[in-house]
Amino acid sequence: MTSDSASSRKALSKIASNRLQKELVEWQVNPPAGFKHIPTDNLKRWVIEVNGAPGTLYAGEMYQLQVDFPEHYPMEAPQVIFVPPAPLHPHIYSNGHICLDILYDSWSPAMTVSSICISILSMLSSSPAKQRPADNDRYVKNCKNGRSPKETRWWFHDDKV
Amino acid sequence: MESEDDMHDANEVASVEEDDNYYSGGEDDHDMDEAGEGEDYGYDYDEEEDDDAADYDFIANSDDGDDALVSRSQKNYTILKEEDIQRRQFEDITKISTVLSIPREAACILLRRYNWSVNNVHEEWFADEENVRRAVGILEKPVVKSPNYKEVSCGICFESYSIGKLRTLACSHLFCDTCWKAYISTSINDGPGCLVLRCPDPSCGAAVGQDMIDKLASHEDKEKYRRYLLRSYVEDSRKIKWCPAPGCDSAVEYVVGSGSYDVTCSCSHSFCWNCAEEAHRPVDCETVAKWVLKNSAESENMNWILANSKPCPKCKRPIEKNQGCMHMTCTPPCKFEFCWLCLGQWSDHGERTGGFYACNRYEAAKQEGVYDESERRREMAKNSLERYTHYYERWASNQSSRQKAMADLHQMQSVHLEKLSEVQCQPESQLKFIIEAWQQIVECRKVLKWTYAYGFYLPEAEHTKKQFFEYLQGEAEAGLERLHQCAEKELMNYLSSEGPSKDFNDFRTKLAGLTSVTRNYFENLVRALENGLSDVDSQAVCNKMSSKTAAGTSKSKSGRGKGSSKTGTAVRNADDSGSWACDKCTYMNARSAAACHVCNHRR
Ligand SMILES: [Zn+2]
Ligand SMILES: [Zn+2]
Ligand SMILES: [Zn+2]
Ligand SMILES: [Zn+2]
Ligand SMILES: [Zn+2]
Ligand SMILES: [Zn+2]
Ligand SMILES: [Zn+2]
């Protein structure tokens, strides 16, 4: 499911690893509500547990996010996907790809893993129905061979979800 | 992205199109359409419409009415070189900066947002300055308080710095120079979106202006930025387009509503300003698009046509076409003279035989006998390809003939003219008529070429129109052949002669006459076809065509009709005045002339 692109195989730049270390420290002091970082020895890939917010369609459910950082993080956005099984949501594909603008075009280096997590939880919480995107099957088929969602040209859904 | 409402905004972000949409206005603003912590900064981009749209509505209608008849000598466009564009940008920025009392970089951001229209900037600004400032990110005061402690962390790398080391836009979001540089460089290398770059803080819309770029970008990146800015002046405008010729950096500003879209760049490339294809009068852009599509669909079937070699119809040896005109002469001993287009004997062409030049016409193959359904369908498919082949071949022949003529024109200007001037003892200034002849040939080949696309799409059912069209086209073809032959072959005699020829002045008169006659004929032809042959009068046409007078090259003097209604009649009534067509060169002579004005041939 991870990207094979050259950038993801390259080691983190010094700036990137410094910044990630700082983010990790901040996370340990002040983790976003509903998320748990699963410790590994790999700074380049974070695995984060997501707990559906109480009172929403996903209450009591647990999912995993996989965050891969490129060499030039945070100038380039990280790749963020749900590890299947991904939550049933109109903007989340069954292969775990997430249609959320800040992960792609609207990424800004002043954002953090923590702010991404908050956006994703907000997206889950506001879902009116547990269903896959209309184009799920076609999209997932096109993503065979481990294409990264960052290579997708996203049309961000304009429905009110 | 803290609340539900914020999410809505995020999901409304329009599209992720590629570079070509960067200049299309509104969409880019969504880049920073991150809802902020407070109402103040949650901009409502939906209200920004393309304010210019209304201004341009009339482009679509510009072909209407008499506009289309504006004389070609009246230029309805301006060529802009890179330095012209830069000068205009500089002047516009100065104007806005002065009138609005804002820094140059802010004026530049405003102009870019409003497609470099000084008027639109004024209008929008004076209508609602606050809204405009917010929309483009020109802030008057900081959006956050500057911290009052000494050590602050950069908003990107989170490293601590003393406050003096950090840099901010008007908004007071602080980032270190290393992060600013990386941010700017990443954006510039991502494409023209760097022109609408905002503060890295996701909630902040403060625009990154050129002053910041100048301070922090590498030399190479600054140059890229400058190019994007230059490009935006042309690509944002609906009145300016780049010249499509490869390697040409000029742009053409077109006066909307001024008729013909054909423009000629300073690089000498002629193109249609509207569709960027090569110039294609008298055919409209849609027909050209259809034709180009058809050609690419059929290209495999048509390759043989472009081969430029055909067997001589008499001796069957392959003949290479190496001259511009369609009059072919096989190599000795055969020396058969034939027409490249129809492979018919050349002597059958033109007025001498009493018939008119007819190899431009397509006569569907006669169907004889009884066909069963599948045979008929096969036959029809074959016919439709045959029909297309007929038009395509003539289109392509005129195209290559034109290219040859362009090369010849160049050769003439660079080599032959000087030699001719020596041989014939004529100052070069007296030989301009030769260059004019060649320029006319190049132009006419182009028009003639497109008449074949015109003919292909002329509805079969409109018999009269089609007949009339083919008549006009045939005459055009014949007239141009005469001119082309004269400029190509007859000229050679004077070029290769030992000394001054005593009939050189006759040659001058003839070539200049043919040039002027052909120019007038083609100008009328173009107008008549652009009018859709609207005033075809079947009676007159049939009379005309049966009279077998070569009236095609009519109206050399009075051809510039006042309007559309005159053009068709100019051709039709040619001999009503009692004027007569010369047997030899077809020049329409006045009734009183006893010998041809152009070639001296007696009546
Ligand atoms: Zn920094
Ligand atoms: Zn800011
Ligand atoms: Zn050009
Ligand atoms: Zn066009
Ligand atoms: Zn032969
Ligand atoms: Zn012929
Ligand atoms: Zn004559």
Tab-separated table of C-alpha atoms in Angstrom, chain B residues 147 149-169 172-180 212 216:
chain	number	residue	atom	x	y	z
B	147	PRO	CA	5.426	38.164	20.561
B	149	TYR	CA	9.646	37.787	24.377
B	150	LYS	CA	13.134	37.376	22.955
B	151	GLU	CA	13.144	33.678	21.971
B	152	VAL	CA	10.503	32.583	19.491
B	153	SER	CA	10.152	29.373	17.520
B	154	CYS	CA	9.836	29.237	13.744
B	155	GLY	CA	6.350	28.081	12.682
B	156	ILE	CA	7.805	25.436	10.368
B	157	CYS	CA	10.974	23.917	11.810
B	158	PHE	CA	9.957	24.682	15.420
B	159	GLU	CA	13.534	25.715	16.239
B	160	SER	CA	13.996	28.620	18.629
B	161	TYR	CA	15.431	31.857	17.351
B	162	SER	CA	15.903	35.292	18.717
B	163	ILE	CA	13.052	37.342	17.336
B	164	GLY	CA	15.267	39.495	15.160
B	165	LYS	CA	16.234	36.419	13.136
B	166	LEU	CA	12.728	35.568	12.041
B	167	ARG	CA	10.895	37.047	9.122
B	168	THR	CA	7.190	37.691	8.587
B	169	LEU	CA	4.733	39.141	6.125
B	172	SER	CA	3.309	38.581	11.970
B	173	HIS	CA	3.477	34.815	11.467
B	174	LEU	CA	7.158	34.177	12.089
B	175	PHE	CA	9.386	31.783	10.171
B	176	CYS	CA	13.133	31.479	9.919
B	177	ASP	CA	14.927	32.355	6.673
B	178	THR	CA	15.848	28.728	6.009
B	179	CYS	CA	12.182	27.732	6.100
B	180	TRP	CA	11.061	30.786	4.103
B	212	MET	CA	9.887	38.717	-0.545
B	216	LEU	CA	14.889	35.144	-0.496
